[in-house]
Coordinates of C-alpha atoms and ligand atoms in Angstrom, one line a residue:
Chain A
M1 CA 18.3 64.7 -4.7
S2 CA 19.1 61.2 -5.9
I3 CA 17.1 58.4 -4.4
H4 CA 20.3 56.9 -3.0
R5 CA 21.0 59.9 -0.9
R6 CA 17.7 60.0 0.8
T7 CA 17.5 58.7 4.3
R8 CA 14.4 57.2 5.9
P9 CA 12.3 59.5 8.1
A10 CA 13.1 59.2 11.8
A11 CA 9.6 57.9 12.6
S12 CA 10.0 55.0 10.3
V13 CA 13.4 54.1 11.8
Y14 CA 11.8 54.1 15.3
A15 CA 8.9 52.1 14.1
E16 CA 11.2 49.5 12.7
K17 CA 12.9 49.2 16.1
A18 CA 9.6 49.0 17.9
I19 CA 8.4 46.2 15.7
E20 CA 11.6 44.3 16.3
V21 CA 11.1 44.6 20.0
V22 CA 7.5 43.5 19.8
I23 CA 8.4 40.5 17.7
H24 CA 11.1 39.5 20.2
L25 CA 8.6 39.7 23.0
C26 CA 6.2 37.5 21.1
G27 CA 8.9 35.0 20.7
Y28 CA 9.9 35.0 24.4
S29 CA 6.2 35.1 25.5
A30 CA 5.9 31.4 25.0
I31 CA 8.7 30.8 27.6
L32 CA 7.1 33.4 29.9
F33 CA 3.8 31.7 29.7
I34 CA 5.2 28.3 30.5
I35 CA 7.1 29.7 33.5
A36 CA 4.1 31.7 34.6
I37 CA 1.8 28.7 34.4
F38 CA 4.2 26.4 36.2
G39 CA 4.7 29.1 38.8
F40 CA 1.0 29.5 39.3
I41 CA 0.3 25.8 39.6
G42 CA 3.4 25.2 41.6
R43 CA 2.7 28.0 44.1
E44 CA -0.5 26.2 45.1
G45 CA 0.6 22.7 44.6
I46 CA 4.3 22.3 45.6
G47 CA 3.8 23.0 49.3
F48 CA 1.2 20.2 49.4
L49 CA 3.3 17.9 47.4
S50 CA 6.3 18.3 49.7
T51 CA 4.3 17.3 52.7
H52 CA 2.1 14.6 51.3
I53 CA 4.3 13.1 48.6
V54 CA 4.9 9.8 50.4
G55 CA 1.2 9.2 51.0
M56 CA 0.3 10.2 47.5
F57 CA 2.5 7.6 46.0
T58 CA 1.9 4.8 48.4
Q59 CA -1.9 4.8 48.7
T60 CA -4.6 4.0 46.3
S61 CA -7.6 5.7 47.9
W62 CA -8.4 9.2 47.0
N63 CA -10.8 10.7 49.5
P64 CA -9.9 14.3 49.9
T65 CA -13.1 15.3 51.7
H66 CA -13.1 12.5 54.3
D67 CA -11.8 13.1 57.8
P68 CA -9.0 12.1 57.8
A69 CA -8.5 12.6 54.1
D70 CA -6.8 10.2 51.8
F71 CA -4.7 11.6 49.0
G72 CA -3.4 8.4 47.4
I73 CA -3.0 8.9 43.7
L74 CA -1.9 5.5 42.6
A75 CA -5.4 4.7 41.4
L76 CA -5.6 8.0 39.5
L77 CA -2.3 7.4 37.9
A78 CA -3.3 3.9 37.0
G79 CA -6.5 5.2 35.5
T80 CA -4.6 7.7 33.4
F81 CA -2.1 5.2 32.1
W82 CA -4.7 2.5 31.7
C83 CA -6.8 4.7 29.4
V84 CA -3.8 6.0 27.5
G85 CA -2.2 2.6 27.2
L86 CA -5.4 1.0 25.9
S87 CA -6.1 3.9 23.6
L88 CA -2.6 3.4 22.1
L89 CA -3.3 -0.2 21.4
I90 CA -6.2 1.1 19.3
S91 CA -4.8 4.2 17.8
V92 CA -1.2 3.2 16.9
P93 CA -2.1 0.4 14.5
I94 CA -5.0 2.2 13.0
G95 CA -3.2 5.6 12.9
L96 CA 0.1 4.3 11.4
G97 CA -1.9 2.0 9.1
S98 CA -3.8 5.0 7.7
A99 CA -0.5 7.0 7.5
V100 CA 1.0 4.2 5.4
Y101 CA -2.1 4.0 3.2
L102 CA -2.1 7.8 2.7
S103 CA 1.5 8.1 1.9
E104 CA 2.1 4.9 -0.1
F105 CA -1.0 3.4 -1.5
A106 CA -3.7 6.1 -1.9
P107 CA -4.2 7.7 -5.3
E108 CA -3.5 11.4 -5.3
R109 CA -7.2 12.5 -5.2
T110 CA -8.1 10.1 -2.4
R111 CA -5.2 11.2 -0.4
E112 CA -6.2 14.9 -0.7
I113 CA -9.8 14.2 0.3
L114 CA -8.8 11.9 3.2
K115 CA -6.4 14.4 4.6
I116 CA -9.1 17.0 4.7
V117 CA -11.4 14.6 6.5
V118 CA -8.6 13.8 9.0
E119 CA -8.1 17.4 9.7
L120 CA -11.9 17.9 10.3
L121 CA -11.6 15.0 12.8
A122 CA -9.0 17.0 14.6
A123 CA -11.2 20.0 14.8
I124 CA -14.0 18.2 16.8
P125 CA -14.1 19.7 20.3
S126 CA -13.3 17.5 23.3
V127 CA -16.8 17.8 24.7
V128 CA -18.3 16.4 21.5
W129 CA -16.0 13.4 21.8
G130 CA -17.3 13.0 25.4
F131 CA -20.8 13.1 24.1
I132 CA -19.9 10.4 21.5
G133 CA -18.5 8.3 24.4
V134 CA -21.7 8.6 26.4
M135 CA -24.3 8.3 23.6
I136 CA -22.6 5.9 21.2
V137 CA -19.7 3.9 22.7
N138 CA -21.6 3.5 26.0
P139 CA -24.5 1.5 24.6
M140 CA -22.2 -0.4 22.2
L141 CA -20.1 -1.6 25.1
Q142 CA -23.1 -2.6 27.1
A143 CA -24.3 -4.6 24.1
L144 CA -21.0 -6.3 24.2
G145 CA -21.5 -7.3 27.8
A146 CA -20.1 -4.5 29.9
Q147 CA -22.1 -3.9 33.1
V148 CA -21.3 -0.2 32.9
G149 CA -20.8 1.3 29.5
L150 CA -18.9 4.2 30.9
N151 CA -15.5 2.7 31.7
G152 CA -11.8 2.6 30.9
L153 CA -12.4 1.0 27.5
N154 CA -14.9 3.7 26.6
G155 CA -12.4 6.4 27.6
A156 CA -9.6 4.6 25.6
I157 CA -11.8 4.4 22.5
V158 CA -12.6 8.1 22.7
L159 CA -9.0 9.0 23.4
A160 CA -7.9 6.8 20.4
L161 CA -10.3 8.6 18.1
M162 CA -9.1 11.9 19.4
T163 CA -5.4 11.2 18.9
L164 CA -5.8 9.5 15.5
P165 CA -5.7 12.7 13.4
L166 CA -2.4 13.6 15.0
L167 CA -0.9 10.2 14.4
V168 CA -2.1 10.0 10.8
S169 CA -0.9 13.4 9.8
L170 CA 2.5 13.3 11.6
G171 CA 3.0 9.7 10.6
E172 CA 2.3 10.5 7.0
D173 CA 4.7 13.4 7.1
A174 CA 7.4 11.1 8.5
L175 CA 6.8 8.5 5.8
R176 CA 6.8 11.0 3.0
A177 CA 10.1 12.4 4.2
V178 CA 11.8 9.1 3.4
P179 CA 13.7 9.6 0.1
D180 CA 12.2 8.0 -3.0
S181 CA 15.5 6.4 -3.7
Y182 CA 14.8 4.0 -0.8
R183 CA 11.6 3.0 -2.4
Q184 CA 13.2 2.5 -5.8
A185 CA 16.1 0.5 -4.3
A186 CA 13.8 -1.8 -2.4
T187 CA 11.4 -2.3 -5.4
A188 CA 14.3 -2.9 -7.8
M189 CA 15.4 -5.8 -5.6
G190 CA 12.0 -7.4 -6.0
A191 CA 10.4 -6.2 -2.7
T192 CA 6.6 -6.1 -2.8
R193 CA 5.0 -2.9 -1.8
W194 CA 4.2 -4.2 1.6
E195 CA 7.7 -5.5 2.1
M196 CA 9.1 -2.2 1.1
V197 CA 6.9 -0.4 3.6
W198 CA 7.6 -2.8 6.4
R199 CA 11.2 -3.4 6.0
V200 CA 12.5 -0.1 4.6
L201 CA 10.1 2.8 5.0
M202 CA 9.0 2.1 8.6
P203 CA 12.6 1.6 9.8
A204 CA 13.7 4.7 7.9
A205 CA 10.9 6.8 9.3
R206 CA 10.9 5.2 12.8
R207 CA 12.0 8.3 14.6
G208 CA 9.3 10.5 13.0
L209 CA 6.7 7.8 13.7
L210 CA 7.8 7.5 17.3
V211 CA 7.5 11.3 17.7
A212 CA 4.0 11.0 16.3
V213 CA 3.1 8.4 18.9
L214 CA 4.7 10.3 21.8
L215 CA 2.9 13.5 20.9
G216 CA -0.3 11.4 20.8
V217 CA 0.5 10.2 24.3
G218 CA 1.1 13.7 25.5
R219 CA -2.3 14.7 24.1
A220 CA -4.1 11.7 25.6
V221 CA -2.5 12.1 29.0
G222 CA -3.7 15.7 29.2
E223 CA -7.2 15.2 27.7
T224 CA -9.8 16.0 30.2
M225 CA -13.4 16.6 29.2
A226 CA -13.9 13.6 27.0
V227 CA -12.4 11.2 29.6
L228 CA -14.4 12.8 32.4
M229 CA -17.5 12.0 30.5
A230 CA -16.6 8.6 29.2
T231 CA -14.7 6.7 31.9
G232 CA -17.3 6.4 34.6
N233 CA -15.1 8.2 37.2
S234 CA -14.6 5.5 39.8
V235 CA -11.4 5.6 41.7
R236 CA -9.8 2.2 41.4
I237 CA -7.0 0.3 40.0
P238 CA -8.5 -1.4 36.9
T239 CA -8.4 -5.2 36.5
S240 CA -10.7 -5.5 33.5
V241 CA -11.2 -3.2 30.4
Y242 CA -14.8 -2.9 31.5
D243 CA -13.9 -1.4 34.9
P244 CA -14.8 2.3 35.3
V245 CA -11.7 4.4 36.1
R246 CA -10.8 7.9 37.0
T247 CA -7.9 9.9 35.5
L248 CA -5.8 12.7 37.0
T249 CA -7.3 15.3 34.7
A250 CA -10.9 14.2 35.3
T251 CA -10.3 14.5 39.0
I252 CA -9.1 18.0 38.8
A253 CA -11.9 19.1 36.5
A254 CA -14.6 17.4 38.5
E255 CA -13.4 18.5 42.0
L256 CA -11.9 21.9 41.6
G257 CA -15.3 23.6 41.6
E258 CA -16.2 22.2 45.0
A259 CA -12.9 22.5 46.7
V260 CA -12.5 25.4 49.2
R261 CA -10.1 27.9 47.8
G262 CA -6.8 27.6 49.6
G263 CA -7.9 24.5 51.5
E264 CA -6.1 21.2 51.6
H265 CA -8.3 19.7 48.9
Y266 CA -7.7 22.7 46.7
Q267 CA -4.0 22.4 47.1
A268 CA -4.1 18.7 46.5
L269 CA -5.7 19.3 43.2
F270 CA -3.0 21.7 42.3
G271 CA -0.5 19.0 43.3
L272 CA -2.2 16.7 40.8
G273 CA -1.8 19.5 38.3
V274 CA 2.0 19.6 38.9
I275 CA 2.3 15.9 38.5
L276 CA 0.3 16.0 35.2
F277 CA 2.5 18.9 34.1
I278 CA 5.6 16.9 34.8
I279 CA 4.3 13.8 33.0
T280 CA 3.3 15.7 29.8
F281 CA 6.5 17.7 30.0
F282 CA 8.6 14.6 30.0
V283 CA 6.7 13.0 27.2
N284 CA 7.1 16.0 25.0
L285 CA 10.8 16.3 26.0
I286 CA 11.4 12.7 24.9
A287 CA 9.6 13.5 21.6
E288 CA 11.8 16.5 21.1
W289 CA 14.9 14.5 21.8
T290 CA 13.8 11.9 19.4
L291 CA 13.3 14.6 16.7
R292 CA 16.7 16.0 17.5
G293 CA 18.4 12.7 17.0
N294 CA 16.6 12.5 13.6
R295 CA 18.2 15.7 12.4
S296 CA 21.7 14.7 13.3
T297 CA 21.7 11.5 11.3
Chain T
M1 CA 22.3 -12.7 -33.0
S2 CA 21.6 -16.3 -32.3
D3 CA 21.9 -16.2 -28.5
A4 CA 20.1 -13.0 -27.5
H5 CA 19.7 -12.7 -23.8
I6 CA 17.5 -9.7 -24.0
S7 CA 15.7 -8.8 -27.2
V8 CA 13.7 -5.7 -27.7
R9 CA 11.4 -5.2 -30.6
N10 CA 9.7 -2.0 -31.6
L11 CA 9.7 -0.6 -28.0
R12 CA 7.8 2.6 -27.5
A13 CA 7.6 4.4 -24.2
S14 CA 5.8 7.6 -23.1
H15 CA 5.8 9.9 -20.2
G16 CA 2.3 11.2 -20.2
P17 CA 1.3 12.2 -23.7
K18 CA 5.0 12.6 -24.8
E19 CA 6.6 9.6 -26.5
V20 CA 10.3 9.5 -25.5
L21 CA 11.3 6.1 -26.9
H22 CA 10.2 5.7 -30.6
G23 CA 10.0 2.1 -31.6
L24 CA 13.4 0.8 -30.6
S25 CA 14.7 -2.7 -31.6
L26 CA 17.8 -4.2 -30.1
S27 CA 19.4 -7.5 -29.1
I28 CA 21.7 -7.9 -26.1
P29 CA 23.8 -10.9 -26.3
R30 CA 24.3 -13.3 -23.4
G31 CA 27.3 -12.5 -21.2
G32 CA 29.6 -9.5 -21.7
I33 CA 29.1 -5.9 -21.1
Y34 CA 26.7 -4.0 -23.3
G35 CA 27.3 -0.3 -23.2
I36 CA 24.7 2.3 -24.0
I37 CA 25.8 5.9 -24.6
G38 CA 24.0 9.0 -25.7
P39 CA 23.3 12.6 -24.5
A40 CA 21.1 13.4 -21.6
G41 CA 17.4 13.0 -22.4
S42 CA 17.9 10.4 -25.1
A43 CA 15.8 7.9 -23.1
K44 CA 18.6 5.6 -21.9
T45 CA 17.1 5.5 -18.3
T46 CA 13.6 4.9 -19.7
F47 CA 15.0 2.0 -21.8
L48 CA 16.5 0.4 -18.7
T49 CA 13.3 0.7 -16.7
C50 CA 11.5 -1.2 -19.4
L51 CA 13.8 -4.1 -19.0
N52 CA 12.7 -4.8 -15.4
R53 CA 9.4 -3.1 -15.7
T54 CA 10.2 -0.4 -13.1
L55 CA 8.8 2.0 -15.7
Q56 CA 5.3 1.1 -14.4
L57 CA 6.2 2.7 -11.1
V58 CA 6.7 6.1 -12.7
P59 CA 3.4 8.1 -12.6
R60 CA 1.8 8.4 -16.0
A61 CA 4.4 6.4 -17.9
S62 CA 3.5 3.7 -20.3
S63 CA 5.2 1.5 -22.9
V64 CA 4.2 -0.8 -25.8
G65 CA 6.3 -3.2 -27.7
E66 CA 8.1 -6.4 -26.9
V67 CA 10.9 -7.0 -24.4
S68 CA 11.9 -10.5 -23.8
L69 CA 14.3 -12.3 -21.5
N70 CA 15.6 -15.6 -22.7
G71 CA 12.9 -15.4 -25.4
I72 CA 10.1 -15.0 -22.9
P73 CA 8.3 -11.7 -22.8
V74 CA 9.1 -9.8 -19.5
S75 CA 5.4 -9.3 -19.0
N76 CA 5.0 -13.1 -18.5
F77 CA 7.3 -13.0 -15.5
E78 CA 6.0 -12.6 -12.0
I79 CA 7.0 -8.9 -11.4
N80 CA 9.2 -9.4 -8.3
D81 CA 10.8 -12.4 -9.8
L82 CA 11.7 -10.4 -12.9
R83 CA 13.2 -7.7 -10.8
R84 CA 15.4 -10.2 -9.0
R85 CA 16.6 -11.6 -12.4
V86 CA 17.2 -8.1 -13.8
A87 CA 19.0 -6.1 -11.1
M88 CA 19.4 -2.4 -11.3
V89 CA 22.0 0.0 -9.9
L90 CA 20.8 3.5 -9.9
P91 CA 22.9 6.7 -10.5
L92 CA 23.0 7.8 -6.9
P93 CA 24.2 5.3 -4.3
V94 CA 21.5 4.2 -1.9
G95 CA 22.5 2.7 1.4
L96 CA 19.3 1.6 3.0
P97 CA 18.9 2.8 6.6
M98 CA 19.9 -0.6 8.1
S99 CA 23.2 -2.3 8.8
I100 CA 25.6 -3.1 6.0
Y101 CA 24.9 -6.8 6.6
D102 CA 21.1 -6.3 6.4
N103 CA 21.5 -4.2 3.3
V104 CA 22.9 -7.2 1.5
A105 CA 20.8 -9.8 3.2
F106 CA 17.6 -7.8 2.5
A107 CA 16.6 -9.4 -0.8
P108 CA 17.6 -13.0 0.1
R109 CA 15.6 -12.8 3.3
M110 CA 12.6 -11.7 1.3
V111 CA 12.7 -14.9 -0.6
G112 CA 12.9 -16.9 2.6
M113 CA 16.7 -17.4 3.2
H114 CA 17.1 -17.3 7.0
N115 CA 19.8 -19.8 7.6
K116 CA 22.6 -17.8 9.3
G117 CA 25.5 -19.7 7.7
E118 CA 24.0 -19.4 4.2
L119 CA 23.3 -15.7 4.7
D120 CA 26.8 -15.1 6.0
A121 CA 28.3 -16.8 3.0
L122 CA 26.1 -14.9 0.6
V123 CA 26.8 -11.5 2.2
E124 CA 30.5 -12.2 2.1
R125 CA 30.4 -13.3 -1.5
C126 CA 28.4 -10.3 -2.7
L127 CA 30.5 -7.8 -0.8
T128 CA 33.7 -9.4 -2.1
Q129 CA 32.4 -9.3 -5.7
A130 CA 31.6 -5.6 -5.2
A131 CA 35.1 -5.0 -3.9
L132 CA 33.9 -3.8 -0.6
W133 CA 34.4 -6.8 1.7
D134 CA 37.9 -5.8 3.0
E135 CA 36.8 -2.3 3.9
V136 CA 33.7 -3.4 5.9
K137 CA 34.2 -6.9 7.1
D138 CA 35.0 -5.7 10.7
R139 CA 31.9 -3.5 10.9
L140 CA 29.1 -5.3 9.2
D141 CA 26.6 -4.1 11.8
Q142 CA 27.3 -0.4 11.1
L143 CA 24.6 1.6 9.3
G144 CA 24.9 1.4 5.6
T145 CA 24.0 5.1 5.3
K146 CA 27.2 6.0 7.2
L147 CA 29.5 4.7 4.5
S148 CA 31.2 7.2 2.1
G149 CA 29.5 7.7 -1.3
G150 CA 31.9 5.5 -3.1
Q151 CA 31.4 2.7 -0.5
Q152 CA 27.7 3.1 -0.7
Q153 CA 27.7 2.7 -4.4
R154 CA 29.6 -0.6 -4.0
L155 CA 27.1 -1.6 -1.3
T156 CA 24.4 -0.8 -3.8
L157 CA 26.2 -3.1 -6.2
A158 CA 26.6 -5.8 -3.6
R159 CA 22.9 -5.6 -2.9
A160 CA 22.0 -5.8 -6.6
L161 CA 24.2 -9.0 -6.8
S162 CA 22.4 -10.5 -3.8
T163 CA 19.5 -11.7 -5.8
E164 CA 22.0 -13.6 -8.1
P165 CA 20.7 -11.7 -11.1
E166 CA 21.2 -12.9 -14.7
V167 CA 21.2 -9.4 -16.0
L168 CA 22.8 -6.5 -14.1
C169 CA 21.8 -3.0 -15.3
L170 CA 23.8 0.0 -14.2
D171 CA 22.5 3.5 -14.9
E172 CA 25.4 6.0 -14.9
F173 CA 26.7 4.5 -11.8
S174 CA 29.8 6.7 -11.6
I175 CA 28.0 10.0 -11.7
A176 CA 28.3 10.7 -8.0
I177 CA 31.5 8.8 -7.0
D178 CA 35.2 9.4 -7.2
P179 CA 37.4 8.2 -10.0
V180 CA 39.2 5.6 -7.9
T181 CA 36.0 3.9 -6.9
T182 CA 34.8 4.1 -10.5
M183 CA 37.9 2.2 -11.7
R184 CA 37.4 -0.4 -9.0
I185 CA 33.8 -1.0 -10.0
E186 CA 34.8 -1.1 -13.6
S187 CA 37.2 -4.0 -12.9
V188 CA 34.5 -5.7 -10.8
L189 CA 32.2 -5.5 -13.9
V190 CA 34.9 -7.0 -16.1
E191 CA 35.2 -9.9 -13.7
L192 CA 31.4 -10.4 -13.4
K193 CA 30.7 -10.3 -17.1
S194 CA 31.5 -14.0 -17.5
E195 CA 28.7 -14.8 -15.0
M196 CA 26.0 -12.5 -16.2
T197 CA 24.9 -10.0 -18.8
I198 CA 25.8 -6.5 -17.9
V199 CA 23.9 -3.5 -19.4
L200 CA 25.9 -0.4 -18.7
V201 CA 24.4 3.0 -19.4
T202 CA 27.1 5.5 -19.1
N203 CA 27.7 9.2 -19.7
L204 CA 31.4 8.6 -19.9
L205 CA 32.4 7.6 -23.5
A206 CA 35.8 6.5 -22.2
Q207 CA 34.1 4.2 -19.8
A208 CA 32.2 2.5 -22.5
R209 CA 35.3 2.2 -24.6
R210 CA 37.3 0.7 -21.8
I211 CA 35.0 -2.0 -20.7
A212 CA 32.0 -2.5 -23.0
D213 CA 32.1 -5.4 -25.5
R214 CA 29.4 -3.9 -27.6
T215 CA 28.1 -0.4 -27.5
A216 CA 24.8 1.2 -28.6
F217 CA 24.3 4.9 -29.3
F218 CA 20.9 6.4 -28.4
L219 CA 19.8 9.7 -29.6
N220 CA 16.4 11.3 -28.8
G221 CA 14.7 8.0 -28.1
N222 CA 16.1 6.2 -31.2
L223 CA 18.9 3.7 -31.6
V224 CA 21.3 5.3 -34.1
E225 CA 23.7 2.4 -34.3
E226 CA 25.2 -0.4 -32.3
G227 CA 28.1 -2.8 -32.7
P228 CA 31.3 -4.0 -31.3
T229 CA 32.7 -1.2 -29.2
E230 CA 35.9 -0.7 -31.0
E231 CA 34.2 -0.6 -34.4
L232 CA 31.7 1.9 -33.2
F233 CA 34.3 4.2 -31.8
V234 CA 36.8 3.9 -34.6
A235 CA 34.5 3.6 -37.6
P236 CA 31.0 4.7 -36.9
T237 CA 28.6 4.3 -39.8
D238 CA 26.3 7.1 -38.9
P239 CA 27.6 10.7 -39.0
R240 CA 25.7 11.5 -35.8
T241 CA 27.6 8.9 -33.9
H242 CA 30.8 10.3 -35.3
D243 CA 29.8 13.8 -34.1
Y244 CA 28.8 12.5 -30.6
I245 CA 31.9 10.6 -30.0
H246 CA 34.0 13.5 -31.1
G247 CA 32.2 15.8 -28.7
K248 CA 30.4 17.8 -31.3
F249 CA 27.2 17.8 -29.3
G250 CA 25.5 16.5 -26.2
Ligands
ADP301 N1 9.2 11.0 -14.8 C1 9.2 11.6 -16.0 N2 8.2 12.4 -16.3 C2 8.2 13.1 -17.5 N3 9.1 13.0 -18.4 C3 10.2 12.3 -18.2 C4 10.3 11.5 -16.9 N4 11.4 10.8 -17.0 C5 12.0 11.1 -18.1 N5 11.3 12.0 -18.9 C6 11.6 12.5 -20.2 O1 11.9 11.4 -21.0 C7 13.0 11.7 -21.9 C8 14.0 10.6 -21.7 O2 14.5 10.7 -20.4 P1 15.6 9.6 -19.8 O3 15.1 8.2 -20.1 O4 15.8 9.9 -18.4 O5 16.8 10.0 -20.6 P2 18.4 9.7 -20.3 O6 18.5 8.7 -19.2 O7 19.0 9.3 -21.5 O8 18.9 11.0 -19.8 C9 13.5 13.1 -21.5 O9 13.0 14.0 -22.4 C10 12.8 13.3 -20.1 O10 12.5 14.7 -20.0
MG302 MG1 19.3 8.8 -17.3

C-alpha cells in the first residue's frame, strides 16, 4: 500500500482531538480563573461594600474591631497612592534612564550583562525586599533624620526597587522597537545623541514607555509583603515623607488572620480586596488600551 | 578643478576586516549636481557616509584618507556642525513621529532658533523648496508619519534643507517613491543647484543623465571614471563604463 493511501489509526485521530480540547481549555482557564477569583472575593466583599460604601469613602479612620467599628478607607487609599506615587518619582527617572542607557549607549557586552542583572533583580522575592526595607533603608532614613525609619518613604524606596526591573526591561524593549531610520535621520541633521534620545526616541516610544510605567504602577499597587514590612503600618493621611503609612494590601495581609470568619471585619477586608482588584484592573486596562493604540498607528 | 567644494584623496573605508572603498580620489565642484552611478555594492552609500562622517555610526566600520570641505578636512569640523553643513537624504523616506511643522523645525530648534516668526518663515521656505508646501500648508500640525511615501520623502528633503546645508547628499532617494514625485524632486534639485552643491547617488541611469552636471561611475569600491555627464554617457573612456551604461551588467 502506498504511503499516501494510508490513514491514521483511529486512536491517533482521537488523541489529536483531545489535545485540541485541552489546549482550548488552557486558553480559557485564564478567563475562568479571573472570574472565579473575582467571584470569590466579590461574594464575601460586595455585600459589605453595598451597605458601607458611603462610610468607607468619607471617613479616614479604620478601626474595624472597635465598637462601633470605623471602616473609613481614605487613609488606606492615601497610604497606597502615597507610596506608589513616591515610588514612581524614584523609579521612573532611574528606570527609564537605565532603559535609555541600555538601548542607546551601552556597548553590546555591557548591555547583555546588565540585562541579566536586571532580571536577577526581578527574581528577588517580595519578603526579601521587605527585609531590605527593615534592615537597610530603615537605619539610613533614621540617619537622615526620620524619627521612624519604617515609613512611607521607606515603602516607596522598596517599591521603586521592586518595579525597576519591569520598567527597565519594558522600557528598553519600547526604545529598541523604534526604527533605526529615526536615529539616522536625527543624527544626520546634527542632533547629538542625547537630543536624538530626548526629542525623537522618547516621543516615538512614548506609548511603550507609558505602558511600562502603568504596569509598574499595577505591580506597586498590589505589592503586599514588602510594604507591610517597610511602611510602619500606621493608619493616617501622610503629610510628610517620613510619616508611617498603611496601604490597602498591608491591611488585608495583617488583619485577615485575626478577623472572625464571616464576620463584619472579615467581610470588610474582602471589600478592600474588591477595591484593590478594581484599581489594578483599571490600571492594567489603561495599559492595554495604550498598547492597542500603539498597534493601530 | 580650481574650485573644489569637496575633495577626496585616497579614501579607503572598511566594514570590519573587509575593505569596500579602495583608495578613491575625487573632486566635487562647487554648485551643480554631481551624480554617482554604479551597481549595488559598489560602495556609493559608504562613500556618502564618509562625507558627513555618519560612517562612524556604523558598527565596526572605519575609514582612512582625506575628505575635505572647502579645503578643510572634515575631521576638523565639530561633528554636528559638519552634519548640518552636509545634509543627507536617505533612500527610504523618514517622517519623524512628530508634526509636519516640528519635523522641519527640529534641526533649527536644536541650534536655538525659537522665535515663532523666524521658525514659521523657515518652515514655509523649506517646505516650498521641497515642493510640499501647497499640499500640507493647511495641516502643519498633522503627524509627519501620516503622509504618503512620496510626501514623506519631500518632508525628508525639507528637513534636510532646514539646516541650510552647503552640500546636499541624496542616496537613491527615488527608490521607494512614485515616478511623479521623483520628477517633482528632480526639478526641485535643479532649482536648488545654484544655491548648494548636490551629490546625487542614483540607481537610475536616466536620472543621472537628466539632471547631473557631472557624473562619476563607481565599481566595486573604485572610481572607474568621471566627467561631464553627457560625455560620460556618450563617449565613456573605460569599456566597463560603456558596458554598465548599456546595461551589460549590474
Ligand atoms: N553595515 C555594513 N556591514 C558590513 N558590510 C557592509 C555594511 N554596509 C555595506 N557593507 C558592504 O560594503 C559594500 C559597499 O556597500 P554600499 O556602500 O552600501 O554600496 P552601494 O551603496 O553602492 O550599494 C558592500 O559589499 C556591502 O556588502
Ligand atoms: Mg547604497
